[in-house]
Structure formats: structure tokens, C-alpha cells
Short mmCIF file of C-alpha atoms in Angstrom, two decimals:
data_model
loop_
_atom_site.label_atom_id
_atom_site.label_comp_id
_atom_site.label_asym_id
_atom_site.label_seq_id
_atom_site.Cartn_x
_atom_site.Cartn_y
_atom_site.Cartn_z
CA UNK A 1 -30.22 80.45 -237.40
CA UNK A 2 -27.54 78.04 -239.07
CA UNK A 3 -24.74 79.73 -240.93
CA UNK A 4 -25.37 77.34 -243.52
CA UNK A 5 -28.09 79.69 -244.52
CA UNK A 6 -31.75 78.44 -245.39
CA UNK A 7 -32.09 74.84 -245.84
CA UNK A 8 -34.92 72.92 -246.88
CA UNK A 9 -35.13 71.73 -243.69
CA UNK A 10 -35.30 74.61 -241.53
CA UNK A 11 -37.75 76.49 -243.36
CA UNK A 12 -40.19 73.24 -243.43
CA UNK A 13 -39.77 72.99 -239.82
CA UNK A 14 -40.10 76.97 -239.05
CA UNK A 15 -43.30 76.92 -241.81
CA UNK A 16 -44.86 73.64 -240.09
CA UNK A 17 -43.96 75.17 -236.10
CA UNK A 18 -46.14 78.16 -237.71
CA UNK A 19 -48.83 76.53 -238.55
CA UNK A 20 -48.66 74.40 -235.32
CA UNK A 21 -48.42 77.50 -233.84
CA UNK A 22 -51.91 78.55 -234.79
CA UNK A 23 -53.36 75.25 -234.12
CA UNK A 24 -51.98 75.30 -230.39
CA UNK A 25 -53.49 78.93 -230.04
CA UNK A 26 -56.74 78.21 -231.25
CA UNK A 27 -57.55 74.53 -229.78
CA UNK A 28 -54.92 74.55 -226.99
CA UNK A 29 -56.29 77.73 -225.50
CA UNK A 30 -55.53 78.54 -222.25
CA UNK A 31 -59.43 78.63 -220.91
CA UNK A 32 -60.03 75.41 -222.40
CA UNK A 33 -56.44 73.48 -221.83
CA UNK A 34 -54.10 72.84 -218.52
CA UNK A 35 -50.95 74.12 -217.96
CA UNK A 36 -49.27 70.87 -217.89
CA UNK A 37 -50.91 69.65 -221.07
CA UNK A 38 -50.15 73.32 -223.23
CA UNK A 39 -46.86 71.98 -221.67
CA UNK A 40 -46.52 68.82 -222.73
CA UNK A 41 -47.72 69.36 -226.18
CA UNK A 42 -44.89 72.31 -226.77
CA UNK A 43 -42.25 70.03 -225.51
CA UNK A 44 -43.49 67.40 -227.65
CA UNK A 45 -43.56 69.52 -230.65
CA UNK A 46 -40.13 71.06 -230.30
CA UNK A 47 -38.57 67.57 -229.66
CA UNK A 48 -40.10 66.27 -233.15
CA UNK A 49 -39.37 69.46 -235.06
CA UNK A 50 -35.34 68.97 -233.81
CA UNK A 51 -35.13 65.15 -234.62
CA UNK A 52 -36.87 66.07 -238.08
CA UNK A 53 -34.36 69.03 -238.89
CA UNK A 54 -31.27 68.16 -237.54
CA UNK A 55 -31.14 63.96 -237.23
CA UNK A 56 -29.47 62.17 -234.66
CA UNK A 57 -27.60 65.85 -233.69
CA UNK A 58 -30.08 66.42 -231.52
CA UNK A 59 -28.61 64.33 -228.87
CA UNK A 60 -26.26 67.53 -228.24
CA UNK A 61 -29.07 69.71 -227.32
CA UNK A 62 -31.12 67.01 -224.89
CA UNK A 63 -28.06 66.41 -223.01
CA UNK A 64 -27.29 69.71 -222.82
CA UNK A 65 -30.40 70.20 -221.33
CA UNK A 66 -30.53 67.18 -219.18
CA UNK A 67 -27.02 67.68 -217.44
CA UNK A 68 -28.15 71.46 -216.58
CA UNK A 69 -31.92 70.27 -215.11
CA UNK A 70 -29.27 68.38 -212.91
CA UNK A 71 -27.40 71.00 -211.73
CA UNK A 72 -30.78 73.39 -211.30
CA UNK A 73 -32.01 70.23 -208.77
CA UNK A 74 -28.83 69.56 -207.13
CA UNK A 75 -27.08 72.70 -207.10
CA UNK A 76 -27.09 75.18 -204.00
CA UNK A 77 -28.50 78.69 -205.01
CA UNK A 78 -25.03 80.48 -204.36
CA UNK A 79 -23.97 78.54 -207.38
CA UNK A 80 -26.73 77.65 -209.16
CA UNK A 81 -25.95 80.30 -212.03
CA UNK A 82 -21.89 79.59 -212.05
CA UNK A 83 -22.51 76.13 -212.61
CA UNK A 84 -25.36 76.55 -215.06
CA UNK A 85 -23.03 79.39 -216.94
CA UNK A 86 -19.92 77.06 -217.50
CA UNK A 87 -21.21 74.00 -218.22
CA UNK A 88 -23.81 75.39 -220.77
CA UNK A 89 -20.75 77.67 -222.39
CA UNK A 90 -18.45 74.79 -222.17
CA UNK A 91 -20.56 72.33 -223.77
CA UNK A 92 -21.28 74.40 -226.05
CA UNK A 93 -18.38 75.48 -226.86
CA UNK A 94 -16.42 72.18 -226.92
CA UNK A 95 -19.36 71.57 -229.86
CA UNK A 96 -18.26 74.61 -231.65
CA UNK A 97 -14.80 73.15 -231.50
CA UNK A 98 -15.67 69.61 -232.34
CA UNK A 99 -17.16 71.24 -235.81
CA UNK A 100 -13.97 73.38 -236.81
CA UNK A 101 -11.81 70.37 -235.98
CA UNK A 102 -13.64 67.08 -237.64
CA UNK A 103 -14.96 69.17 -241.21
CA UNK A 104 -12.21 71.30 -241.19
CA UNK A 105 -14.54 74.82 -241.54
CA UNK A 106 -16.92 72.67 -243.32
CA UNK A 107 -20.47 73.96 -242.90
CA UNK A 108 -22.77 71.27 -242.07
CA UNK A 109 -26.41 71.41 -243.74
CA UNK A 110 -27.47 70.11 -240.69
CA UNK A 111 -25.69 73.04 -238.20
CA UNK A 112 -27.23 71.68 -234.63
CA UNK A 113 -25.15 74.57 -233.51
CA UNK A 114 -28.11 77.22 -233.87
CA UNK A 115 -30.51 75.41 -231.82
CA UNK A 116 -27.63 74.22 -229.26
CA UNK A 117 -26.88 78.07 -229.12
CA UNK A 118 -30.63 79.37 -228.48
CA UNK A 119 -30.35 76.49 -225.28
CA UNK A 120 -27.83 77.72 -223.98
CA UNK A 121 -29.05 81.79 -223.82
CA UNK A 122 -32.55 79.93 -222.23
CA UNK A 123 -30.07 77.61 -219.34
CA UNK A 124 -28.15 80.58 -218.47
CA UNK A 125 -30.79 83.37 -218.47
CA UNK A 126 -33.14 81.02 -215.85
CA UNK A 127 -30.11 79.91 -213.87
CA UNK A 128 -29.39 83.26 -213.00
CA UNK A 129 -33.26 84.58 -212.55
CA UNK A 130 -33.72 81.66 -210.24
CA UNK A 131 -30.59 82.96 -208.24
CA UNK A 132 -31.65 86.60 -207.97
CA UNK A 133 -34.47 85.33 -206.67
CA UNK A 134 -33.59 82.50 -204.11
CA UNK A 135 -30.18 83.62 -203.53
CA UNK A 136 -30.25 87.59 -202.96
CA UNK A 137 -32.00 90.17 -201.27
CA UNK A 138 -34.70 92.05 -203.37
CA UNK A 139 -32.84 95.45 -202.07
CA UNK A 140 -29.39 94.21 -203.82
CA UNK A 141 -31.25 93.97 -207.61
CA UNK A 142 -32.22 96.42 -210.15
CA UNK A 143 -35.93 96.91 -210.78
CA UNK A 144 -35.52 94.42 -214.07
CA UNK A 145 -33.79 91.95 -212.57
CA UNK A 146 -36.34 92.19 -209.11
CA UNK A 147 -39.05 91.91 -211.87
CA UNK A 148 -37.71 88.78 -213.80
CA UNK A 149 -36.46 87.32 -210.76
CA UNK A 150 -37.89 83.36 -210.53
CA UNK A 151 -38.90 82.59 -207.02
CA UNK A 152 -39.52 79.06 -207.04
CA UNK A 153 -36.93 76.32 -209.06
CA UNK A 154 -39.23 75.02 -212.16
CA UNK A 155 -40.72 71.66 -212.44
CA UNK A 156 -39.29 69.18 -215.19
CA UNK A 157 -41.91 69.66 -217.49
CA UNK A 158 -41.52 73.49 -217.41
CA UNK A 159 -37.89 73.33 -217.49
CA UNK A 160 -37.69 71.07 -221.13
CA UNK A 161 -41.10 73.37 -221.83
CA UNK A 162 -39.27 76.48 -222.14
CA UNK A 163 -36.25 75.19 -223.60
CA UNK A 164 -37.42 72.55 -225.88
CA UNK A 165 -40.79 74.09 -227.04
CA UNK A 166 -41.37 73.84 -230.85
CA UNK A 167 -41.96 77.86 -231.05
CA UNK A 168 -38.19 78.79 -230.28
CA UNK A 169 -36.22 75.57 -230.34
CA UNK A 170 -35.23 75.92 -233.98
CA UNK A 171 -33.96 79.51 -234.33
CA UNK A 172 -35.27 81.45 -231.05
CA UNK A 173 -35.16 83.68 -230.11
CA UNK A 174 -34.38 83.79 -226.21
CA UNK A 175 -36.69 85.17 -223.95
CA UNK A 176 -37.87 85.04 -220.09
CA UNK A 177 -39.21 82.01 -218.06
CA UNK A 178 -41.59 84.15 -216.11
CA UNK A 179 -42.96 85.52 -219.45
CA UNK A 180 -43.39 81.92 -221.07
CA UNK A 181 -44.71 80.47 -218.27
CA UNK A 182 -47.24 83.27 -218.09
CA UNK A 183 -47.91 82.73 -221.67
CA UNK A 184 -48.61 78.89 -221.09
CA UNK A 185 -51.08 79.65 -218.48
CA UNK A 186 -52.79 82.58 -220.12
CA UNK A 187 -51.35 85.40 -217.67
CA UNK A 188 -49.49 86.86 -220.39
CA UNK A 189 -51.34 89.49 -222.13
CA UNK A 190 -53.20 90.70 -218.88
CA UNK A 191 -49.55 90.59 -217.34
CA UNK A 192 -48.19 93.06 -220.07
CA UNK A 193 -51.07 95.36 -220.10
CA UNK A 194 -50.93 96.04 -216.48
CA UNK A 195 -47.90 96.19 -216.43
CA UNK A 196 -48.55 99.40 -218.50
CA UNK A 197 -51.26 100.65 -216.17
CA UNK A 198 -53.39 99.80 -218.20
CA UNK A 199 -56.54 100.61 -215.52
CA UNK A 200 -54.92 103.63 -214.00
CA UNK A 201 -55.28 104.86 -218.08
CA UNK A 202 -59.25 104.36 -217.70
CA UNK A 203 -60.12 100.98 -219.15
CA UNK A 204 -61.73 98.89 -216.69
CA UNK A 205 -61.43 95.71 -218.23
CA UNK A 206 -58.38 93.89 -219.86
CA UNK A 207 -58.49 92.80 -223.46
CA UNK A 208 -57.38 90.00 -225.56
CA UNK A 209 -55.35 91.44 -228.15
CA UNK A 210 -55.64 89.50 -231.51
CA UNK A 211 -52.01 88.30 -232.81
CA UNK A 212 -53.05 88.34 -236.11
CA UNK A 213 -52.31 91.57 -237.61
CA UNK A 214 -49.21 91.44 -236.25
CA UNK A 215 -48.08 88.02 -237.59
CA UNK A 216 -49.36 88.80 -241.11
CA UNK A 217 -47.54 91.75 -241.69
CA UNK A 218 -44.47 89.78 -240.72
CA UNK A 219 -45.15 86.96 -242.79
CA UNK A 220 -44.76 89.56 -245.73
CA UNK A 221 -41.43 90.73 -244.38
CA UNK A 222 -40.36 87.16 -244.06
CA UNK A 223 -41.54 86.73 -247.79
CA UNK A 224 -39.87 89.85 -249.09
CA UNK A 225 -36.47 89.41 -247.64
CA UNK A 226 -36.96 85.47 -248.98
CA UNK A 227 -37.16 86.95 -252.18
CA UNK A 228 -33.91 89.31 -251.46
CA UNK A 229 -32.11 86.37 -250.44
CA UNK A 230 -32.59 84.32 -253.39
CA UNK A 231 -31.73 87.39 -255.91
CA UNK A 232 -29.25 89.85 -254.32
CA UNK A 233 -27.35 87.33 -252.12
CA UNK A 234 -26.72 85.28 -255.06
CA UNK A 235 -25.79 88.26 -257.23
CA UNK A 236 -23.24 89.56 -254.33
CA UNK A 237 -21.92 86.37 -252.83
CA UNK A 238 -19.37 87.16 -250.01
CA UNK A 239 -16.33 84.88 -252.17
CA UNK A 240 -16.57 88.17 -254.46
CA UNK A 241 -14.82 90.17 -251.64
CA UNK A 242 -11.67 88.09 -252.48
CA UNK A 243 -11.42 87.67 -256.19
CA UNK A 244 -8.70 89.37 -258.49
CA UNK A 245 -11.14 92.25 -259.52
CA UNK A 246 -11.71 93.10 -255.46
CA UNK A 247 -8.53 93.01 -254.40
CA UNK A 248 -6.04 93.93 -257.26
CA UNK A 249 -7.84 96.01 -259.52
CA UNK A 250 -10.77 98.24 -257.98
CA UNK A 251 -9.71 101.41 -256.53
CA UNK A 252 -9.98 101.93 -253.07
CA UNK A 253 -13.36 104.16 -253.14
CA UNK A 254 -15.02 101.23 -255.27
CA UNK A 255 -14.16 98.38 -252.36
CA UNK A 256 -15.74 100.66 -250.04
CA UNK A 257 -18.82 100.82 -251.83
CA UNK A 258 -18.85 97.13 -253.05
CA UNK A 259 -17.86 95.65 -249.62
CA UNK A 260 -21.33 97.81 -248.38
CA UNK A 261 -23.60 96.19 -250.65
CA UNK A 262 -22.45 92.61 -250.19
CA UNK A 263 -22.92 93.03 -246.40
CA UNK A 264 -26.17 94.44 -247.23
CA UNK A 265 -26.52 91.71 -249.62
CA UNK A 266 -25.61 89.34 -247.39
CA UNK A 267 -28.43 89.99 -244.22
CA UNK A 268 -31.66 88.94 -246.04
CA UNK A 269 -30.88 85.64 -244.84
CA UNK A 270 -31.21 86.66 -240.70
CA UNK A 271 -34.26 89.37 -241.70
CA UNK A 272 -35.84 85.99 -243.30
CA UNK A 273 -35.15 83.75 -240.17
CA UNK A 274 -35.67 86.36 -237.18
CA UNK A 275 -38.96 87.52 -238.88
CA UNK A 276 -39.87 84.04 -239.45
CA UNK A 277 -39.09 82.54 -235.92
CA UNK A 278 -41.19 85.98 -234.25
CA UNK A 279 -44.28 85.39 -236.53
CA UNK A 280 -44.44 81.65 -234.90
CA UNK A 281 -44.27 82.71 -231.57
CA UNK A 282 -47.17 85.39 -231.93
CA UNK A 283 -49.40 82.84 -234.03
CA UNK A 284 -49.21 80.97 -231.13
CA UNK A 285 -50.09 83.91 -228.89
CA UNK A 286 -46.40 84.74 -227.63
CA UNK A 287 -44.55 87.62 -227.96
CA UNK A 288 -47.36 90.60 -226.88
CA UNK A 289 -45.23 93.53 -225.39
CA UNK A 290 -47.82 95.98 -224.35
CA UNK A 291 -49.21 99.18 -226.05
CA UNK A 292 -46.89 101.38 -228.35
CA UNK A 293 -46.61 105.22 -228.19
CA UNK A 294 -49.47 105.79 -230.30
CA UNK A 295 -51.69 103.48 -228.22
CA UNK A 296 -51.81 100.23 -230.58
CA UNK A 297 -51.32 96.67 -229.40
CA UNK A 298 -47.67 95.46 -229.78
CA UNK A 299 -46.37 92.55 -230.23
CA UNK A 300 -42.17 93.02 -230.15
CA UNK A 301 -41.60 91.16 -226.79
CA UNK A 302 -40.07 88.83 -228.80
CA UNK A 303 -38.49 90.58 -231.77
CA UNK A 304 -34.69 90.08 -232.98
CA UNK A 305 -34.14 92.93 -234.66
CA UNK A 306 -35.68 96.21 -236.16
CA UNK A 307 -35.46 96.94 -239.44
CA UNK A 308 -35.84 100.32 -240.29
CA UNK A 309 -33.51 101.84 -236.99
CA UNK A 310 -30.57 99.36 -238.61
CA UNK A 311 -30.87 100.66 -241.95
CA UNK A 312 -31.08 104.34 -240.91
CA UNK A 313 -28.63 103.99 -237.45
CA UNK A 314 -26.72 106.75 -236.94
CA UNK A 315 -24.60 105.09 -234.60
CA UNK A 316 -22.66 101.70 -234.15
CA UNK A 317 -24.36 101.48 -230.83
CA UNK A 318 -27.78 102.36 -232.31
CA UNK A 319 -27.02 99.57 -235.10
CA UNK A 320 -25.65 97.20 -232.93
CA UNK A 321 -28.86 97.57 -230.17
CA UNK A 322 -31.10 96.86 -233.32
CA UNK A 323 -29.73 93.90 -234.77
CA UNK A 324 -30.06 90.36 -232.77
CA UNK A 325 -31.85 92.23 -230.13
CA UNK A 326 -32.67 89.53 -227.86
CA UNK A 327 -28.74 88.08 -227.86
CA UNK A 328 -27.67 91.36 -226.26
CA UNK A 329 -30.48 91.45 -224.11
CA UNK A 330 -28.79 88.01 -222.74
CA UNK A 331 -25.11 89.20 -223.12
CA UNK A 332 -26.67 92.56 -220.90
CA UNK A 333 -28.23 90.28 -218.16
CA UNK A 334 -25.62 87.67 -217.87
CA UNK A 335 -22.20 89.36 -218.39
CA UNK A 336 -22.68 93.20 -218.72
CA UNK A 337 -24.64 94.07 -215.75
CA UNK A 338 -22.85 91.31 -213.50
CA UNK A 339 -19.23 91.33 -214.25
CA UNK A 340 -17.23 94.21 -211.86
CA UNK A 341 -14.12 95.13 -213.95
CA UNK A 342 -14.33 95.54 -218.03
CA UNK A 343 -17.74 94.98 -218.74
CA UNK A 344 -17.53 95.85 -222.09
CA UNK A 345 -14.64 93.80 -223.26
CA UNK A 346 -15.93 90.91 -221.40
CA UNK A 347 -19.52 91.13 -222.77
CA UNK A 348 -17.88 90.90 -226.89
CA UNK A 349 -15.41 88.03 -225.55
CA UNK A 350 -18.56 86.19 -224.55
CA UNK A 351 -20.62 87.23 -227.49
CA UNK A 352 -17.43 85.81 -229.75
CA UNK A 353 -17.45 82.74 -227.69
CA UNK A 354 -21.47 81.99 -227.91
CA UNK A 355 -21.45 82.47 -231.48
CA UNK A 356 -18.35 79.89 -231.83
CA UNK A 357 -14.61 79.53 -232.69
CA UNK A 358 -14.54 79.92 -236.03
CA UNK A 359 -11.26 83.23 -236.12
CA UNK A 360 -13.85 85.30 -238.54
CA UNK A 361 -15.87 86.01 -235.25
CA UNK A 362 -12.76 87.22 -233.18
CA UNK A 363 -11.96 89.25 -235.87
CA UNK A 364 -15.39 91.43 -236.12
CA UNK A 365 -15.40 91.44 -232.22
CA UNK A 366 -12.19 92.70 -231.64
CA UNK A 367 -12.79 95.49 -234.31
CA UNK A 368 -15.96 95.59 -232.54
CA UNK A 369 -14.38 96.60 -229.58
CA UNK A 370 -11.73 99.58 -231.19
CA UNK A 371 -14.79 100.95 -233.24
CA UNK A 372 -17.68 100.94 -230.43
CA UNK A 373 -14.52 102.57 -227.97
CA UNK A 374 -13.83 104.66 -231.27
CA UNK A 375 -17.35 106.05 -231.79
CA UNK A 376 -18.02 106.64 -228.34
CA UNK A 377 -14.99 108.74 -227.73
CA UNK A 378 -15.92 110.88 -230.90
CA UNK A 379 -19.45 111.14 -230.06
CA UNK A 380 -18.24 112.80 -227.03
CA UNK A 381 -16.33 114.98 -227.81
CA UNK A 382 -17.86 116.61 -230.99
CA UNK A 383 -21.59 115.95 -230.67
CA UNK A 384 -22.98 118.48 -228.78
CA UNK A 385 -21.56 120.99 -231.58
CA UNK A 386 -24.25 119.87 -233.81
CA UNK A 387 -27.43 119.95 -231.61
CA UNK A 388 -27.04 123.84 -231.82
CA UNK A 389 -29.52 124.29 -235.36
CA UNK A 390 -31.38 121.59 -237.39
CA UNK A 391 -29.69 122.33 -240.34
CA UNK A 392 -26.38 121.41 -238.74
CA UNK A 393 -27.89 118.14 -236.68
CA UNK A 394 -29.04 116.99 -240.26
CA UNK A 395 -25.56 117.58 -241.74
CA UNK A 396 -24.23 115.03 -238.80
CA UNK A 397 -27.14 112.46 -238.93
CA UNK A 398 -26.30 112.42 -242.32
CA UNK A 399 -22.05 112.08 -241.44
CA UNK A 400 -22.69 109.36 -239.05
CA UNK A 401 -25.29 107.30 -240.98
CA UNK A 402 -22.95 106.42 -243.85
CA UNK A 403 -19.42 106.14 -241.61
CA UNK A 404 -21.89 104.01 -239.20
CA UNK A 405 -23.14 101.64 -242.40
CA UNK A 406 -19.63 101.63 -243.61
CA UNK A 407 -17.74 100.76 -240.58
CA UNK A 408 -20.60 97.79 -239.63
CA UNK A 409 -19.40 96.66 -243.39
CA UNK A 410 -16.08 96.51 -242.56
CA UNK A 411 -16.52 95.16 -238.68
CA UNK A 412 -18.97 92.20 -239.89
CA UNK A 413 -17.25 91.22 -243.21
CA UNK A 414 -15.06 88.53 -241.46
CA UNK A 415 -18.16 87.45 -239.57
CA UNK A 416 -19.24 86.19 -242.18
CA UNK A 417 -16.25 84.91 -243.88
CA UNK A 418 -15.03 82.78 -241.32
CA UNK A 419 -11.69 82.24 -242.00
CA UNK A 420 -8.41 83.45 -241.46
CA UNK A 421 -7.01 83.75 -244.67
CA UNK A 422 -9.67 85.63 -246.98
CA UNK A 423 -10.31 87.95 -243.59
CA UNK A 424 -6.35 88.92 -244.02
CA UNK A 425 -6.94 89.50 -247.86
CA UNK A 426 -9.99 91.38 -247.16
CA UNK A 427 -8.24 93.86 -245.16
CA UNK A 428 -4.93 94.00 -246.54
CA UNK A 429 -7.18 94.86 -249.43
CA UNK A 430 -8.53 98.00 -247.81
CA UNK A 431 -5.66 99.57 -246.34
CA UNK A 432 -6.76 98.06 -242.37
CA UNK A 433 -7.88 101.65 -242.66
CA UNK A 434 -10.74 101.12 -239.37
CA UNK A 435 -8.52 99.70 -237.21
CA UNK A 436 -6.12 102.79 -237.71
CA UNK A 437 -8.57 105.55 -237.37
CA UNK A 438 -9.94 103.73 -234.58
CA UNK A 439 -6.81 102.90 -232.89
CA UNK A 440 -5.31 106.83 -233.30
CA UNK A 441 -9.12 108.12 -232.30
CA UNK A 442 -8.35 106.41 -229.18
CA UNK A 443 -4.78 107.05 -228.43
CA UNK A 444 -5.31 111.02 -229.35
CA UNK A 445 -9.00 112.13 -228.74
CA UNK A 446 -9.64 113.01 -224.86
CA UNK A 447 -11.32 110.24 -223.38
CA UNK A 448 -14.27 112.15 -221.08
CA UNK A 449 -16.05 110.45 -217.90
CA UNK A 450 -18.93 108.51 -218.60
CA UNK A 451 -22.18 109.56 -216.92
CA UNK A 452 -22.92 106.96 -213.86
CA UNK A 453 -26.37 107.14 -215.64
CA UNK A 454 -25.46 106.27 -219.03
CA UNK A 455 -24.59 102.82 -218.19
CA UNK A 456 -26.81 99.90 -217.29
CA UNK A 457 -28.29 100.70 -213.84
CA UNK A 458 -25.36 99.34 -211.25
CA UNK A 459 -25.25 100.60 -207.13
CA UNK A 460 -21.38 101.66 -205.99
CA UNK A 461 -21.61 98.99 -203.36
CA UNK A 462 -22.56 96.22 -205.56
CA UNK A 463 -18.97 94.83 -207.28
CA UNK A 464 -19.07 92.06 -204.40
CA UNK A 465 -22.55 91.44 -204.73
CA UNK A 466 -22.82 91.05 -208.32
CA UNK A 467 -20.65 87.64 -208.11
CA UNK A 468 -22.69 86.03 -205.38
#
């Protein structure tokens, strides 16, 4: 989504992809359609949907994409992904740059940075998924990596298909080649259902689960946090966290409170735009996961976030997992599973990086790092004295819920003020009172030895493999 919030423009293009999006379901079916043409009209779509939104921009993103269908032709699979990696992360970044430096922290209204950033998840994510599967042995990948492993370099048309198509070219989110190509040939739901055994359960023949249900009642979350956005984000603007009253004159119990409801105040926007950009991708018949726990169709293949486990996590990590879910799915499959030294430190450096240069983001992501360190080291050492009665596991879901929403306050705030200077005042304001308990949590607590199984799935032998 652009950080310059919800312009005319991006919700006429998200609202007209939507309704494209049910057009290209019902008369574009799969039974009735080719590949190449479901291809071809996507492609076409997305391309018309960027030059409306974001102008002469645009150029960014198609070379961008043209300079990395290069590299997948030309490139040898032993380097396919390195190449891919730093040319998509360099452009990109050198765009980030190019922003801070000509408008001077200016916001554009028409931020190509959003799509540009959505691009460059989709280059990276199939440049490494065609190298685990051309370039190593199925024996040296995980089971998810074996699974979304691409055995054969796309065509052209695929490649702009799934990068440029009008479902996910405006705000996303990312997701897998093999799964969108799948969906553009009308493999996907039978694809997802056996993947959950779906015959061994006793049903002998494989459905065609209707997206409908599932788009509507996300259409009315899109509307309700729409109408949050226009009433309690302009009612709790983020300047507020700087005024006189904030910073000279409330007590220190009051900022704590007010800086949580502005950050509250202040996510409508993403709930709007996530919601939005998921509902377009199942109207067009995208995004089916499977069957839930209770045995009803899903459709969360595709979904950035989860309300409800971010409002009640109990945990940075559980907060964190639930909020721009499929941007740490890519930071987990490109950095966190594949670097061998500091995986964590590396994976928020990247994150900061993706997201741009603005110093607001290296702020939250360097707290990011001394609080998730922080929690972990607590959670540790004092959780297990909790599990012993429900009355006292209450007591700390209770404990953690508000220090978690508290502490994501503080982390985010200069996320989403940007700058230096009102970041500093922010802080100075409230003591820098996270980064101390953090930093002494860390520096007094025991640190105890993570399980092997508690990270993402990683063999002893495979530190030399992993940078093939």
C-alpha cells in the first residue's frame, strides 16, 4: 500500500481490479479460456490499472521487471537467485533513495514505491524457487521449499503474468508462482484440496468451492475499517504525538495510553488495503487455502494479516506473525531460512531495507530487534511458571497482552513517523523506557538454548548449501 494513505486513485483502481476480478472469473473461466489468453488478459489488466494509478512512474516497475526476465534467461542456475536478489533490492532501493533525496521526505500521492515493492517480493521469491529446483538436489531442501520448488524457467508471458497481473500489482500481496500458475490453469482448488487428503477423508470427488462468501464478508471488513479510517485516524493523527500537550504536559502514564490509541488509530488504513487487495484476488478465484479445522472451505492463501490474533496477541512474535503475513513469509524464504550466521538480525535489516530508507523504519527495526530478543529471553525463563493452573495462565495472557500492545506502540510509532527528528521527541518524551528494559532484560536475564526445533526447519550440514 502507499504510505500516502488512500488516494482516490488507488481505491478506484483496487474497486475497478475487483470488479474485473469477477468478470475474469466468471467469463474467463478456466474450462472455457486458455492458459495463455487468462494470461494475457491479467497482464493486460495490471499494466492499465498501473499507468492509470501511478502515471508515467510506472516505467520503474516494467524495467524492473524487464532487466530481471533478463537475468532469469541469461543467468546460470548457481546464480540465478543472487543476481535476481541484488538487482531487484538495489533497484529498488536506489528508488527509495531517489524519493528521500529529490522531495526531501515529501510523500508523493502517486507513491510507485508500493507496487515497485510487491515486484520485487514476486522477482526474488521465483528466482530462488526456480533455483531450488534446477540448481539443488531435492534431498538438500525442506519439504516447503521441495514443494514450491519451480522446475522449469517460466515463459515471458507467465513471467510479466505473475508479476504484472491486475489482481496483485497494485498493493499485493506476494504469493507463489506454482500457486498462480495453477490458479491460471484451473489446478488450483483441486491442488489445495488434495493437498489436504482430501480423498483419503472419504469424498470421492473434488469440489469447486464458491469464493463468494468469502469475498463478501471481506468486503464488509474493508468497509468498516474505511469508515475507521476516515473518523478515528483523523481524530488521532500521528503529528499529535509531538505537540506541546504530548510532550511537555501529559504525565507519563497518559503518553502511554495516548501513544496506544493513535497506533491503533493509525492501522485502519492497512486493514482497509490488505482486506481490499485479498477480496480481489478471491473474486477472481485466487487465494483458496484448503479446509479449516472445523471442515469449511478457506480462502486465506492469500491473506496479509489476521485481525482478531493482532488485537488479542499475547506476544510480539504472535503480533508480528499476524500482521503483513505474506512479507514475512518472503523475508522467511529468502533471508531467514537461507542466511548461515544471524538470521534474525539479517532478516529485520532486509525487512528495513524493502520497506525503504526513510530513518523512521531503522528506528522500529532496531527496537524490533532488542524487544523480539527481549521477549523471547523473558518468555523463557518465566513462562512455564504460569502453565501450572488456569487461573494463573489467565493472569499472564492478560500481563503479556497489554505489555505486547504497548511495546508494538512504542516499536511502530517511528514507522510511521518517518523522520528523525519527531522519532527523537517521541522518545525523549517517554523516558526511551523500551529500549532500557529491553537492553538490561538482555544483559541480566539468562539467555537459555533454543530448541533445534523451534526454529525454521534447517539440517546441521546445510550452512554451505544454503548459499549455493
Amino acid at each position: 500500500m502507499s504510505r500516502s494513505g488512500l488516494t482516490v486513485n488507488f481505491v478506484a483502481c483496487q474497486l475497478s481490479a475487483l470488479c474485473a476480478a469477477f468478470w475474469f472469473r466468471l467469463y474467463l473461466s478456466p474450462g472455457e479460456t486458455s492458459p495463455a489468453v487468462r494470461h494475457a488478459f491479467a497482464t493486460i489488466f495490471g499494466i492499465y490499472f498501473v499507468i492509470f494509478c501511478f502515471g508515467w512512474y510506472s516505467v520503474h516497475l516494467f524495467v524492473l521487471v524487464l532487466m530481471c526476465y533478463g537475468i532469469m534467461v541469461t543467468a546460470s542456475i548457481s546464480n540465478i537467485h543472487r543476481y535476481s536478489f541484488f538487482v531487484a533490492m538495489g533497484y529498488l532501493t536506489i528508488c527509495h533513495i531517489s524519493r528521500i533525496y529529490i522531495f526531501h521526505y515529501g510523500i508523493l500521492t502517486t507513491d510507485f514505491s508500493g507496487p515497485l515493492m510487491i515486484v520485487t517480493q514476486k522477482i526474488t521469491t521465483l528466482a530462488f524457487q526456480v533455483h531450488d529446483g534446477l540448481g539443488r538436489r531435492a534431498e538438500d531442501l525442506s519439504s516447503e521449499q521441495h514443494r514450491l520448488a519451480v522446475k522449469a524457467k517460466p515463459s515471458f508471458l507467465e513471467y510479466v503474468s505473475y508479476l504484472l497481473n491486475f489482481m496483485s500489482v497494485i498493493a499485493g500481496p506476494c504469493n507463489n508462482f506454482k500457486d498462480y500458475v495453477a490458479f491460471i490453469e484451473g489446478r488450483h482448488t483441486h491442488m489445495k484440496l488434495l493437498e489436504v487428503n482430501w480423498k483419503e477423508k472419504g469424498f470421492h470427488s473434488l469440489p469447486e468451492p464458491s469464493p463468494t462468501g468469502a469475498v463478501m464478508h471481506k468486503l464488509c471488513v474493508t468497509l468498516v475499517s474505511l469508515l475507521l479510517f476516515l473518523t478515528l485516524t483523523k481524530t488521532f493523527p500521528v503529528t499529535s504525538l509531538v505537540d506541546d500537550w504530548f510532550v511537555h504536559e501529559a504525565n507519563f502514564l497518559t503518553r502511554l495510553c495516548y501513544l496506544y490509541i493513535v497506533m491503533q488509530a493509525s492501522k485502519p488504513k492497512y486493514y482497509f488495503a490488505w482486506t481490499l487487495a485479498d477480496a480481489v484476488n478471491n473474486a477472481a478465484g485466487f487465494g483458496f487455502s484448503g479446509v479449516d479445522k472445523n471442515g469449511n472451505f478457506s480462502w486465506d492463501l492469500l491473506s496479509n494479516l489476521n485481525i482478531w490474533k493482532i488485537e488479542t496477541a499475547t506476544s510480539f512474535k504472535m503480533y508480528v506473525e499476524n500482521w503483513n503475513i505474506q512479507t514475512a513469509t518472503w523475508l522467511k524464504r529468502v533471508c531467514y531460512e537461507r542466511v548461515p550466521w544471524y538470521p534474525t538480525v539479517l532478516t529485520f535489516i532486509l525487512s528495513a531495507l524493502w520497506h525503504g530508507v526513510y530513518p523512521g523504519y531503522y528506528f522500529t527495526f532496531l527496537t524490533g530487534i532488542l524487544v523480539t530478543l527481549a521477549a523471547r529471553t523473558v518468555r523463557k525463563n518465566y513462562r512455564h511458571y504460569f502453565l501450572s493452573s488456569k487461573a494463573l495462565k489467565a493472569v499472564y495472557d492478560i500481563v503479556t497482552w497489554a505489555v505486547t500492545q504497548l511495546a508494538v506502540s512504542y516499536t511502530v510509532a517511528p514507522f510511521v513517523m518517518l523522520a528523525v527528528e519527531p522519532t527523537i521527541s517521541l522518545y525523549k518524551s517517554m523516558y526511551f523506557y523500551l529500549h532500557i528494559i529491553s537492553l538490561l532484560i538482555i544483559l541480566f536475564l539468562p539467555i537459555k538454548p533454543q530448541a533445534h526445533n523451534q526454529r525454521w526447519p534447517q539440517t546441521l550440514n546445510s550452512l554451505n548449501k544454503k548459499m549455493d
